[in-house]
Amino acid sequence: MTAIDFSAFIDRLATVSGEAILPFFRTSLTVDDKNAGGAFDPVTAADRAAELAMRAMIRDTFPSHGIVGEEFGADRPDAEYVWVLDPIDGTKSFISGMPAWGTLIALTRRGTPVFGMMHQPYYGERFSGDGKAARYRGPRSERAMLVRPCESLERAVLFTTSPRLMNGADRAAFVKVEEQVRLSRYGGDCYAYCMLAAGHIDLVIETELKPHDVAALIPIIAGAGGIVTTWEGAPAERGGRIVAVAERIEGAAREIDASGLLVMPGGIDSHVHLAQPTFGGPKMSDDFLTGTRAAIAGGTTTVLPFAMQPRGAGLRAVVQEYHQEADGKAYCDYGFHLIITNPSPSVLGQELPALVGDGYTSFKVFMTYDDMVLNDRELLEVFECARGCRALVMVHAEGYDAIKFMTERLERAGKTAPYYHGVSRPEIVEREAAHRAISHAELTDVPIMIVHVSGREAMEQIRWAQNRGMKVYGETCPQYIALTADDMKGLNMDESGGKYVCSPPPRDHASQEAIWQGLTAGVFQTFSSDHCPFMDGVDGKRSPKAKTSFKWVPNGIPGVETRMAVLWGLGVAQGRIGMNEFVALTSTNHAKMYGLYPKKGSIAPGFDADIVLWDPARKETIRQALMHGACDYTPYEGLAVTGWPVMTILKGKPVCEEGRILGAPGDGAFLKRGISPYASK
Ligand code: DUC
Ligand code: ZN
Ligand code: ZN
């Protein structure tokens, strides 16, 4: 699990602790002195009530996790996940009736804070971060947080809780800095750090902090682009003398030095699944926020996810639901393809033509899956409708009956491990379906795009159709050049092979070569991720049901962030394709194919300034620690590549630099797409 999965739970912790604290605030509560005889160190019934409430919730929900709290000490501090709690940071403010206090909740993994929240229940403000992004939610607004630029100490606003808490030498050092800044203010406790993350101040300097004073603030400040360390520059999670500083971030007029880098159109990924329901299966791990955050980190500035029609639902209502899901969350631009599962007369006659007019100019149909499969008659009806309204149809070409037959045969033989997912849907079933779709397209005289082509068999069908002059297009994906069926064997055929289960499945090295032939010969127009992420845990790839048969392993893998690096690394860096082909396959052709040209897909006057600065010499090893989505693994773990995105620019604004997210949810907008020039005339 990644930290992001805990965010809903942390919200609940904050709510519960707030409810425990607020009845005491601005009352005549009793105050104890924890440091009797020394400097006054107050603790109240409110601190204790809040910590006890949070501890109980954590123990109930995550019994294997450790807890370290300010008031009740450490319980399993060596556990992998440990919660670090400070029920009231700023108790001196609290007992004075001042609202400059907050509840600090940190989740650490192997000692490193991976998620933090500061909650101020009286104001109703929540500041949270996971080291990659930071967010503010309050009664009047909700937004991403970014530290502000600060050019010099002379222009800085400095905070400390009180210089009187410092010893003589530390205070002298503090005063030296204080003398240089524009303004210094005292008495912020955790609020000062959050104001730094939110871009209102520039510097916080303190001493003698405990781990619980700072752990939650580290991912918040880092997520907002700031830096927090000890005075010596060491990691801050153990507390001590702490300095937090807003890193310099320049504004819109920033000059970017791209020497040594390639300046390419931002990536367009025209095959992505985000927040798509799975008919009773595990939830997809990425929504529009985390999925598009991963996209920009990988150099992609536009994604085209799917709005899927559950059988029986009206399409218009479905599209509205997806809009609600995406609204205000996306870090990059997006449009929607429509998945048609119920081609009723009203869908074909009214809804689809109207939706095409509104900018949803492509559909996807499935030739497999109980909940989505269309029979031949239905395929023909959708194709004919697409011809009439000039939509482009994407086809998932795998034969339903053959797969069902193979699946049952394998299950009867006790072959249920994830590896047999691939055996149940060999290339033959993909070839047969591809040919059938091509035949239907010929009969109805409509262009089609066969998506996620896995190997030679289907590729040859597309090439055959193209050689006959048909408008049959092809898409392939990273998994078909970087993975093989052997990956699904896991460790000795165990469930870890589920991490690679996707459809069509990865094949073998000969198939990978066939895919390269298709890419170099122009059989494939687009290289998409087919990002369809599920967690590698009991709530995803290893669900109890998935253990009973490969057919219940959720189908799909993450890849939106790694798509461009995989194609550059295995393609351009290894001399298989040139950089112009790379740009066509990852950006320009997607724009042309799906009605986004001449707005997206090129760097030229009149186009959006969507740009990726690419370092062709950068060597990286793809690994989960670099990823920005919510999924907890990457199927490309350990793949060494040369070539990496250094900066992603969306509509002129740098949104990601060196893996650091500069953009915010809501930067991305819905794209109403035009008719594809590759659809019916
Ligand atoms: N088809 C897709 O396009 N994505 C994931 C799974 C599938 O079958
Ligand atoms: Zn598909
Ligand atoms: Zn897909």
XYZ file of C-alpha atoms and ligand atoms in Angstrom:
691
model
C 0.000 0.000 0.000
C 1.181 3.530 -0.606
C 0.685 6.384 1.768
C -2.072 7.803 -0.356
C -4.334 4.888 0.557
C -4.332 6.024 4.141
C -5.571 9.510 3.420
C -9.259 8.751 4.005
C -8.407 7.071 7.299
C -6.277 10.027 8.371
C -9.204 12.314 7.644
C -11.316 10.225 9.971
C -8.618 10.336 12.656
C -8.566 14.102 12.352
C -12.322 14.311 12.678
C -12.383 12.094 15.754
C -9.517 13.912 17.489
C -11.117 17.254 16.707
C -14.360 16.112 18.313
C -12.418 15.064 21.411
C -10.567 18.375 21.697
C -13.085 21.071 20.883
C -15.318 20.665 23.964
C -12.297 21.734 26.054
C -11.160 24.729 24.010
C -11.768 28.103 25.667
C -13.124 26.475 28.813
C -11.594 26.524 32.290
C -9.917 23.181 31.802
C -7.322 21.846 34.217
C -3.729 22.115 33.107
C -0.954 19.841 34.352
C 2.725 20.656 34.094
C 4.672 17.755 32.552
C 7.944 19.349 33.517
C 7.247 20.318 37.098
C 10.114 22.407 38.393
C 11.485 23.152 34.894
C 10.132 25.237 32.014
C 6.336 25.152 31.973
C 5.198 22.246 29.731
C 1.418 22.068 29.883
C -0.791 19.121 29.098
C -4.550 19.037 29.256
C -7.410 16.576 29.338
C -7.982 17.569 25.714
C -4.523 16.285 24.667
C -5.174 13.012 26.405
C -8.709 12.521 25.131
C -7.673 13.174 21.533
C -4.674 10.868 21.646
C -6.663 8.057 23.253
C -9.357 8.373 20.579
C -6.815 8.216 17.774
C -4.939 5.320 19.339
C -8.112 3.291 19.662
C -9.010 3.862 16.025
C -5.548 2.948 14.786
C -5.418 -0.199 16.903
C -8.828 -1.295 15.611
C -8.079 -0.619 11.970
C -4.373 -1.416 11.683
C -3.495 -3.750 14.563
C -0.024 -4.429 13.142
C 0.942 -0.743 13.075
C 2.993 0.991 15.729
C 1.965 4.178 17.551
C 4.138 6.873 19.055
C 2.163 9.601 20.781
C 3.177 12.640 22.740
C 1.076 11.779 25.776
C 1.024 7.978 25.947
C 4.406 6.974 24.580
C 5.460 4.274 22.144
C 3.700 1.069 21.242
C 5.472 -1.173 18.641
C 7.768 1.652 17.465
C 9.690 -0.817 15.268
C 6.704 -1.787 13.124
C 6.887 -1.102 9.384
C 4.144 1.522 9.666
C 4.142 3.746 12.725
C 1.716 6.564 13.516
C 3.288 9.576 15.165
C 0.722 11.685 16.989
C 0.759 15.047 18.648
C -2.829 15.666 19.739
C -2.289 19.370 20.400
C 0.841 20.966 19.042
C 0.788 24.431 20.571
C -0.751 23.589 23.925
C 0.415 26.957 25.294
C -1.698 28.723 22.699
C -4.533 26.311 23.390
C -4.682 27.025 27.112
C -4.495 30.747 26.370
C -7.550 30.516 24.124
C -5.480 31.306 21.028
C -6.264 29.155 17.996
C -2.617 28.839 16.889
C -2.476 25.114 17.607
C -3.194 21.966 15.649
C -3.354 18.208 15.770
C -0.418 16.538 14.045
C -0.862 13.094 12.523
C 2.035 11.439 10.727
C 2.302 8.044 9.147
C 5.855 6.793 8.886
C 7.046 3.820 6.926
C 10.324 2.302 8.039
C 11.015 5.520 9.917
C 10.312 7.922 7.079
C 7.218 10.128 7.243
C 5.152 9.319 4.146
C 1.953 11.193 4.950
C 1.230 14.065 7.264
C -1.728 16.131 8.349
C -2.133 19.210 10.491
C -5.745 19.637 11.567
C -7.116 22.739 13.232
C -10.649 21.794 14.223
C -11.624 25.230 15.543
C -10.924 26.890 12.199
C -11.859 23.744 10.275
C -8.564 23.717 8.389
C -6.658 20.660 7.166
C -3.165 20.775 5.698
C -1.920 17.497 4.301
C 0.894 16.162 2.160
C 2.602 13.008 0.992
C 5.980 14.434 0.035
C 4.951 14.714 -3.602
C 1.994 17.048 -3.320
C 0.348 19.048 -0.559
C -3.220 20.143 -0.111
C -5.164 22.705 1.894
C -8.829 22.267 2.773
C -10.664 24.900 4.729
C -14.110 26.392 5.142
C -13.648 28.857 2.314
C -11.411 27.061 -0.164
C -9.571 23.947 -1.110
C -6.372 23.948 -3.133
C -2.965 22.497 -3.739
C -0.227 24.148 -1.718
C 3.036 25.441 -3.086
C 5.739 27.352 -1.278
C 6.367 30.827 -2.624
C 9.494 32.153 -4.290
C 11.882 34.045 -2.063
C 14.837 35.670 -3.680
C 16.876 36.603 -0.619
C 16.925 36.616 3.163
C 16.267 40.368 3.117
C 12.818 39.693 1.634
C 11.954 36.751 3.858
C 9.303 36.431 6.570
C 10.630 34.324 9.449
C 8.733 32.486 12.160
C 9.705 30.812 15.392
C 7.543 29.772 18.309
C 9.680 31.762 20.765
C 13.427 32.565 20.894
C 13.082 32.178 24.665
C 12.857 28.413 24.107
C 16.405 28.431 22.685
C 19.626 28.084 24.641
C 22.160 30.915 24.547
C 24.222 29.782 21.549
C 21.208 28.781 19.504
C 19.477 32.030 20.309
C 22.520 34.012 19.189
C 22.547 32.115 15.885
C 18.820 32.729 15.477
C 19.177 36.453 16.140
C 21.855 36.690 13.437
C 19.334 35.427 10.895
C 16.494 37.432 12.393
C 18.461 40.643 11.938
C 18.571 40.099 8.202
C 14.971 39.236 7.392
C 12.212 41.646 6.455
C 9.849 40.488 9.202
C 9.968 38.038 12.073
C 6.962 36.729 13.972
C 6.674 34.519 17.053
C 4.205 31.917 18.276
C 3.183 29.735 15.391
C 4.024 26.163 16.399
C 2.745 23.852 13.660
C 0.813 26.666 11.996
C 4.030 28.383 10.982
C 5.131 25.350 8.977
C 1.759 25.107 7.300
C 1.849 28.791 6.393
C 5.223 28.130 4.804
C 3.766 25.246 2.799
C 0.834 27.435 1.792
C 3.138 30.163 0.463
C 2.543 32.887 3.080
C 5.931 32.906 4.833
C 9.455 31.849 3.893
C 11.356 30.482 6.850
C 10.816 28.694 10.184
C 13.641 28.170 12.661
C 13.195 26.233 15.886
C 15.076 24.140 18.417
C 14.428 21.188 20.655
C 11.588 19.746 18.616
C 10.476 16.196 19.333
C 9.741 13.737 16.510
C 6.012 14.193 17.107
C 6.409 17.968 16.646
C 7.780 17.626 13.161
C 7.034 14.218 11.585
C 3.645 15.234 10.170
C 4.994 18.496 8.818
C 7.772 16.952 6.741
C 5.588 15.436 3.956
C 3.439 18.566 3.932
C 6.379 20.909 3.396
C 8.125 18.585 0.946
C 4.874 18.122 -0.967
C 4.544 21.879 -1.299
C 8.078 22.102 -2.667
C 9.812 23.302 0.502
C 12.738 21.895 2.418
C 12.831 20.905 6.069
C 15.998 19.646 7.736
C 17.980 19.972 10.912
C 20.190 23.042 11.158
C 23.014 20.815 9.921
C 21.011 19.682 6.865
C 20.230 16.171 8.155
C 16.771 14.562 7.873
C 14.303 16.225 10.231
C 12.170 13.317 11.408
C 14.030 12.873 14.682
C 13.456 16.482 15.647
C 16.105 18.668 17.289
C 17.090 22.010 15.787
C 14.893 22.381 12.728
C 14.865 24.811 9.837
C 12.143 24.859 7.186
C 12.550 26.953 4.104
C 10.475 27.703 1.027
C 12.518 26.739 -1.979
C 12.793 29.354 -4.654
C 10.140 28.806 -7.289
C 9.921 31.230 -10.108
C 6.717 32.413 -11.699
C 5.279 32.546 -15.176
C 8.059 34.698 -16.542
C 10.559 32.044 -15.735
C 13.323 31.451 -18.249
C 14.022 27.766 -18.589
C 17.455 26.622 -19.645
C 16.872 23.583 -21.866
C 20.434 23.180 -23.072
C 21.254 19.509 -23.517
C 17.570 18.623 -23.452
C 15.113 17.790 -26.217
C 12.036 19.996 -26.421
C 9.130 17.775 -27.500
C 5.326 18.041 -27.550
C 3.800 16.893 -24.271
C 2.758 13.266 -24.388
C -0.821 12.315 -25.221
C -1.981 9.003 -23.842
C -5.149 8.049 -25.669
C -5.846 4.872 -23.703
C -6.129 5.297 -19.956
C -8.623 3.980 -17.381
C -9.270 6.166 -14.344
C -11.908 5.699 -11.653
C -13.678 3.140 -13.817
C -16.047 0.794 -11.947
C -15.186 -2.891 -12.132
C -18.518 -4.670 -11.708
C -17.976 -5.909 -8.166
C -14.219 -6.386 -8.544
C -11.547 -4.437 -6.666
C -11.481 -0.691 -7.105
C -9.081 0.863 -9.575
C -6.299 2.493 -7.623
C -6.100 5.741 -9.596
C -8.724 8.396 -9.843
C -8.422 11.565 -11.891
C -6.220 13.205 -9.306
C -3.603 10.533 -8.816
C -3.731 9.209 -12.384
C -3.171 12.591 -13.983
C -0.493 13.403 -11.417
C 1.328 10.290 -12.583
C 0.769 11.358 -16.191
C 2.464 14.735 -15.842
C 5.332 13.176 -13.921
C 5.934 10.941 -16.931
C 5.840 13.738 -19.508
C 2.191 13.345 -20.562
C -0.008 16.442 -20.741
C -3.239 14.980 -22.146
C -5.011 11.739 -21.300
C -8.090 10.176 -22.852
C -9.781 7.908 -20.290
C -13.051 6.084 -20.800
C -16.577 6.821 -19.669
C -18.031 3.353 -19.393
C -21.719 2.648 -19.806
C -22.824 -0.045 -17.350
C -25.402 -2.202 -19.111
C -28.787 -0.577 -18.929
C -27.527 2.896 -18.023
C -28.104 5.935 -20.181
C -24.927 7.275 -21.766
C -25.547 10.933 -21.039
C -25.904 10.252 -17.313
C -22.712 8.191 -17.358
C -20.788 10.996 -19.019
C -22.051 13.445 -16.410
C -20.873 11.157 -13.619
C -17.390 10.977 -15.100
C -17.305 14.748 -15.382
C -18.176 15.057 -11.718
C -15.447 12.568 -10.927
C -12.835 14.505 -12.916
C -13.899 18.066 -12.260
C -11.264 20.074 -10.407
C -9.043 17.049 -9.894
C -7.003 16.697 -13.061
C -3.393 17.779 -13.278
C -3.456 17.489 -17.085
C -6.007 17.966 -19.846
C -8.411 15.145 -20.587
C -11.237 13.971 -22.822
C -13.423 10.882 -22.761
C -13.981 7.928 -25.058
C -17.351 6.232 -24.577
C -17.501 2.499 -23.834
C -20.687 1.111 -25.351
C -22.070 -1.974 -23.616
C -25.722 -1.507 -24.409
C -26.309 -0.429 -28.000
C -30.047 0.048 -27.676
C -31.988 1.940 -30.345
C -32.071 5.068 -28.180
C -28.317 4.902 -27.509
C -27.526 4.432 -31.203
C -30.236 6.688 -32.524
C -30.095 9.649 -30.179
C -27.499 9.562 -27.429
C -24.411 8.686 -29.432
C -24.919 11.184 -32.276
C -25.606 13.933 -29.722
C -22.560 13.048 -27.644
C -20.323 13.010 -30.715
C -21.557 16.532 -31.417
C -20.556 17.466 -27.869
C -16.953 16.375 -28.294
C -16.964 12.684 -27.343
C -15.895 11.586 -30.788
C -14.685 8.030 -30.200
C -16.202 4.833 -28.790
C -14.746 1.586 -27.511
C -16.420 -1.783 -27.939
C -15.480 -5.099 -26.353
C -15.547 -8.539 -27.956
C -15.064 -10.231 -24.576
C -16.018 -9.935 -20.861
C -19.428 -10.944 -19.510
C -20.363 -7.394 -18.590
C -19.230 -5.716 -21.768
C -19.134 -8.132 -24.695
C -21.116 -7.218 -27.803
C -22.237 -9.946 -30.140
C -21.601 -9.687 -33.872
C -24.954 -8.114 -34.584
C -24.363 -5.478 -31.913
C -20.871 -4.758 -33.188
C -22.265 -4.196 -36.655
C -24.923 -1.846 -35.264
C -22.327 0.229 -33.396
C -20.060 0.323 -36.444
C -22.891 1.539 -38.619
C -23.815 4.191 -36.064
C -20.160 5.327 -35.976
C -20.181 5.646 -39.731
C -23.260 7.834 -39.568
C -21.984 10.150 -36.849
C -18.326 9.983 -37.918
C -16.966 8.592 -34.680
C -13.818 6.506 -34.468
C -14.400 3.045 -32.985
C -11.761 1.414 -30.801
C -12.021 -2.367 -30.634
C -10.930 -4.689 -27.848
C -10.340 -7.754 -30.010
C -10.372 -11.013 -28.058
C -12.953 -13.736 -28.694
C -15.380 -14.245 -25.812
C -16.350 -17.886 -26.417
C -12.833 -19.136 -27.060
C -11.586 -17.520 -23.851
C -14.438 -18.973 -21.840
C -13.782 -22.411 -23.300
C -10.062 -22.222 -22.510
C -10.694 -20.863 -19.018
C -13.022 -23.662 -18.068
C -10.625 -26.262 -19.473
C -7.735 -24.845 -17.441
C -9.787 -24.589 -14.259
C -10.911 -28.195 -14.600
C -7.245 -29.168 -14.750
C -6.529 -27.154 -11.587
C -4.491 -24.595 -13.527
C -5.649 -21.483 -11.729
C -2.441 -19.473 -11.068
C -2.119 -16.017 -12.667
C 0.154 -17.452 -15.348
C -2.808 -19.310 -16.864
C -4.531 -16.021 -17.574
C -2.183 -15.784 -20.562
C -2.759 -19.406 -21.564
C -6.518 -18.846 -21.532
C -6.286 -16.078 -24.124
C -3.539 -17.007 -26.582
C -2.724 -14.977 -29.676
C -5.132 -17.093 -31.707
C -8.154 -15.643 -29.889
C -6.840 -12.148 -30.460
C -6.184 -12.853 -34.145
C -9.626 -14.349 -34.666
C -11.358 -11.394 -33.047
C -9.187 -8.879 -34.899
C -10.091 -10.515 -38.188
C -13.771 -10.599 -37.299
C -13.739 -6.920 -36.353
C -11.949 -6.076 -39.589
C -14.556 -8.030 -41.574
C -17.395 -6.201 -39.821
C -15.652 -2.893 -40.497
C -15.380 -3.788 -44.181
C -19.029 -4.776 -44.320
C -20.151 -1.508 -42.758
C -17.422 0.545 -44.442
C -16.194 2.159 -41.249
C -12.660 2.888 -40.003
C -11.681 1.138 -36.771
C -8.749 1.251 -34.359
C -7.716 -2.095 -32.883
C -6.284 -1.283 -29.488
C -3.680 -2.921 -27.242
C -2.258 -5.274 -29.882
C -0.009 -7.787 -28.172
C 1.911 -9.672 -30.863
C 2.432 -10.864 -34.400
C -0.930 -12.506 -35.029
C -3.176 -9.484 -34.559
C -0.536 -7.144 -35.969
C -0.527 -9.164 -39.207
C -4.305 -8.930 -39.466
C -4.092 -5.153 -39.251
C -1.252 -5.018 -41.765
C -3.244 -7.265 -44.100
C -6.241 -4.940 -43.887
C -4.093 -1.859 -44.390
C -2.494 -3.456 -47.448
C -5.989 -3.945 -48.854
C -6.507 -0.224 -48.500
C -8.784 -0.416 -45.490
C -8.834 2.203 -42.785
C -7.834 -0.116 -39.983
C -5.514 1.416 -37.406
C -3.488 -0.131 -34.634
C -2.387 0.707 -31.118
C 0.196 -1.087 -28.992
C 1.430 -0.570 -25.451
C 4.538 -0.778 -23.239
C 3.629 -4.179 -21.807
C 4.022 -5.760 -25.230
C 7.617 -4.600 -25.655
C 8.781 -4.813 -22.035
C 7.004 -7.812 -20.463
C 6.486 -11.453 -21.373
C 4.133 -14.209 -20.248
C 6.895 -15.450 -17.950
C 6.368 -12.423 -15.725
C 2.969 -13.839 -14.823
C 4.691 -16.913 -13.369
C 5.657 -14.760 -10.385
C 7.819 -16.594 -7.904
C 7.320 -20.226 -8.649
C 3.788 -19.699 -9.982
C 2.610 -17.769 -6.924
C 0.122 -14.950 -6.804
C 2.775 -12.283 -7.385
C 2.388 -13.080 -11.091
C -0.947 -11.254 -10.836
C 0.921 -7.951 -11.024
C 1.357 -8.531 -14.758
C -2.140 -9.729 -15.569
C -3.641 -7.586 -18.299
C -5.559 -8.255 -21.477
C -4.439 -9.122 -23.997
C -1.609 -10.640 -21.972
C 2.105 -10.075 -22.589
C 3.507 -12.755 -24.924
C 7.104 -13.756 -25.717
C 10.276 -12.272 -27.169
C 9.312 -13.159 -30.742
C 6.050 -11.276 -30.260
C 7.965 -8.286 -28.941
C 10.001 -8.298 -32.158
C 6.774 -8.406 -34.184
C 5.520 -5.384 -32.257
C 8.723 -3.513 -33.112
C 8.167 -4.398 -36.762
C 4.659 -3.002 -36.506
C 5.976 0.161 -34.876
C 8.705 0.774 -37.440
C 6.563 -0.130 -40.454
C 3.701 2.183 -39.457
C 1.165 -0.562 -38.756
C 0.660 1.053 -35.357
C -0.230 4.707 -35.198
C -0.335 5.078 -31.436
C 1.630 3.850 -28.443
C -0.611 4.127 -25.368
C -0.272 2.904 -21.813
C -3.635 1.159 -21.322
C -3.114 2.349 -17.750
C -5.564 0.288 -15.707
C -4.120 0.128 -12.184
C -4.994 -2.106 -9.245
C -3.155 -2.423 -5.956
C -0.983 -5.474 -5.454
C -2.743 -6.467 -2.256
C -5.867 -8.076 -0.904
C -7.839 -5.102 -2.156
C -6.514 -5.659 -5.682
C -4.408 -8.260 -7.423
C -4.347 -10.614 -4.416
C -8.002 -10.531 -3.408
C -9.333 -13.712 -1.800
C -11.329 -14.368 -4.967
C -8.279 -13.866 -7.187
C -6.554 -16.649 -5.270
C -9.188 -19.103 -6.451
C -8.639 -18.509 -10.169
C -6.739 -16.279 -12.579
C -10.076 -15.230 -14.018
C -10.748 -13.122 -10.907
C -7.404 -11.324 -10.917
C -8.267 -7.738 -11.833
C -7.315 -7.133 -15.398
C -4.893 -4.313 -16.020
C -1.620 -2.739 -14.995
C -0.372 0.787 -14.306
C 1.732 2.527 -16.957
C 0.719 6.119 -17.656
C 3.824 7.470 -15.917
C 6.318 5.080 -17.480
C 4.936 4.901 -21.049
C 7.261 7.472 -22.598
C 10.379 6.357 -20.737
C 9.786 2.717 -21.722
C 9.400 3.567 -25.429
C 12.371 5.910 -25.440
C 14.533 3.515 -23.432
C 13.763 0.384 -25.421
C 13.102 2.135 -28.730
C 15.059 5.334 -29.332
C 17.987 4.658 -26.989
C 18.451 1.218 -28.495
C 18.235 2.437 -32.091
C 14.946 0.724 -32.958
C 13.029 3.904 -33.717
C 14.043 7.521 -34.230
C 13.001 10.468 -32.118
C 10.542 11.705 -34.755
C 8.760 8.353 -34.644
C 8.781 8.617 -30.855
C 6.991 11.968 -30.950
C 4.473 10.674 -33.493
C 3.765 7.519 -31.490
C 3.481 9.214 -28.097
C 1.860 12.516 -29.040
C 1.156 13.765 -32.574
C -0.671 10.717 -33.910
C -2.918 10.570 -30.840
C -3.917 14.192 -31.415
C -4.646 13.572 -35.082
C -6.440 10.299 -34.547
C -8.749 11.577 -31.814
C -9.678 15.064 -32.972
C -7.255 17.130 -30.908
C -5.184 18.481 -33.785
C -4.274 21.372 -34.329
C -4.507 22.179 -30.603
C -2.450 19.339 -29.183
C 0.376 17.190 -30.482
C 2.838 19.734 -31.837
C 4.869 22.743 -30.770
C 3.750 25.465 -33.170
C 1.824 28.750 -33.206
C -1.810 28.154 -32.296
C -1.145 24.951 -30.359
C -1.316 24.719 -26.589
C 2.166 25.057 -25.098
C 2.245 21.474 -23.852
C 5.873 20.507 -23.741
C 8.138 17.894 -22.258
C 11.827 18.620 -21.774
C 13.529 15.316 -22.279
C 17.025 14.347 -21.238
C 18.123 11.728 -23.771
C 21.253 10.921 -21.777
C 19.702 10.492 -18.337
C 20.051 6.956 -17.011
C 17.320 5.841 -14.658
C 16.056 2.600 -13.266
C 12.291 2.524 -13.199
C 11.134 1.887 -9.652
C 8.102 2.413 -7.504
C 9.831 5.026 -5.361
C 9.852 7.348 -8.381
C 6.154 6.976 -9.168
C 3.443 9.575 -8.514
C 0.215 7.585 -8.870
C -1.673 5.753 -6.147
C -0.817 2.229 -7.271
C 1.676 0.468 -5.031
C 3.836 -1.114 -7.699
C 5.127 -0.655 -11.205
C 5.322 -3.678 -13.508
C 8.529 -2.181 -14.920
C 10.380 -2.262 -11.574
C 14.101 -2.571 -12.220
C 13.984 -1.725 -15.930
C 17.066 0.377 -16.663
C 16.426 3.041 -19.284
C 18.317 5.871 -20.872
C 16.169 8.950 -21.497
C 13.892 10.632 -18.941
C 11.453 13.541 -18.644
C 13.026 16.460 -16.816
C 10.195 18.963 -16.972
C 6.571 18.842 -18.076
C 4.869 22.046 -19.144
C 1.082 22.265 -19.469
C -0.304 25.226 -21.396
C 2.856 27.196 -20.655
C 3.046 26.344 -16.962
C 5.729 24.031 -15.571
C 3.728 21.333 -13.788
C 6.462 18.855 -12.956
C 10.185 19.288 -12.604
C 12.605 16.514 -11.756
C 9.765 14.451 -10.341
C 8.477 17.284 -8.194
C 4.858 18.216 -8.848
C 4.471 21.959 -9.382
C 0.993 21.834 -10.850
C -2.266 21.540 -8.981
C -5.493 19.589 -9.295
C -7.702 21.543 -11.622
C -4.864 22.698 -13.900
C -6.181 20.183 -16.406
C -9.344 20.940 -18.374
C -11.865 18.875 -20.293
C -11.189 18.768 -24.026
C -14.138 18.819 -26.350
C -12.723 16.918 -29.309
C -13.374 17.408 -32.988
C -14.278 14.730 -35.521
C -11.279 12.549 -36.281
C -9.974 13.025 -39.825
C -9.379 9.256 -39.707
C -13.050 8.441 -39.065
C -15.689 8.060 -41.789
C -15.874 10.891 -44.287
N -8.942 -3.737 -21.750
C -8.392 -2.582 -21.632
O -8.448 -1.803 -22.552
N -7.776 -2.260 -20.501
C -7.664 -3.097 -19.411
C -8.331 -4.372 -19.525
C -8.937 -4.626 -20.816
O -9.442 -5.666 -21.044
Zn -9.452 -3.401 -23.824
Zn -7.710 -0.348 -21.741
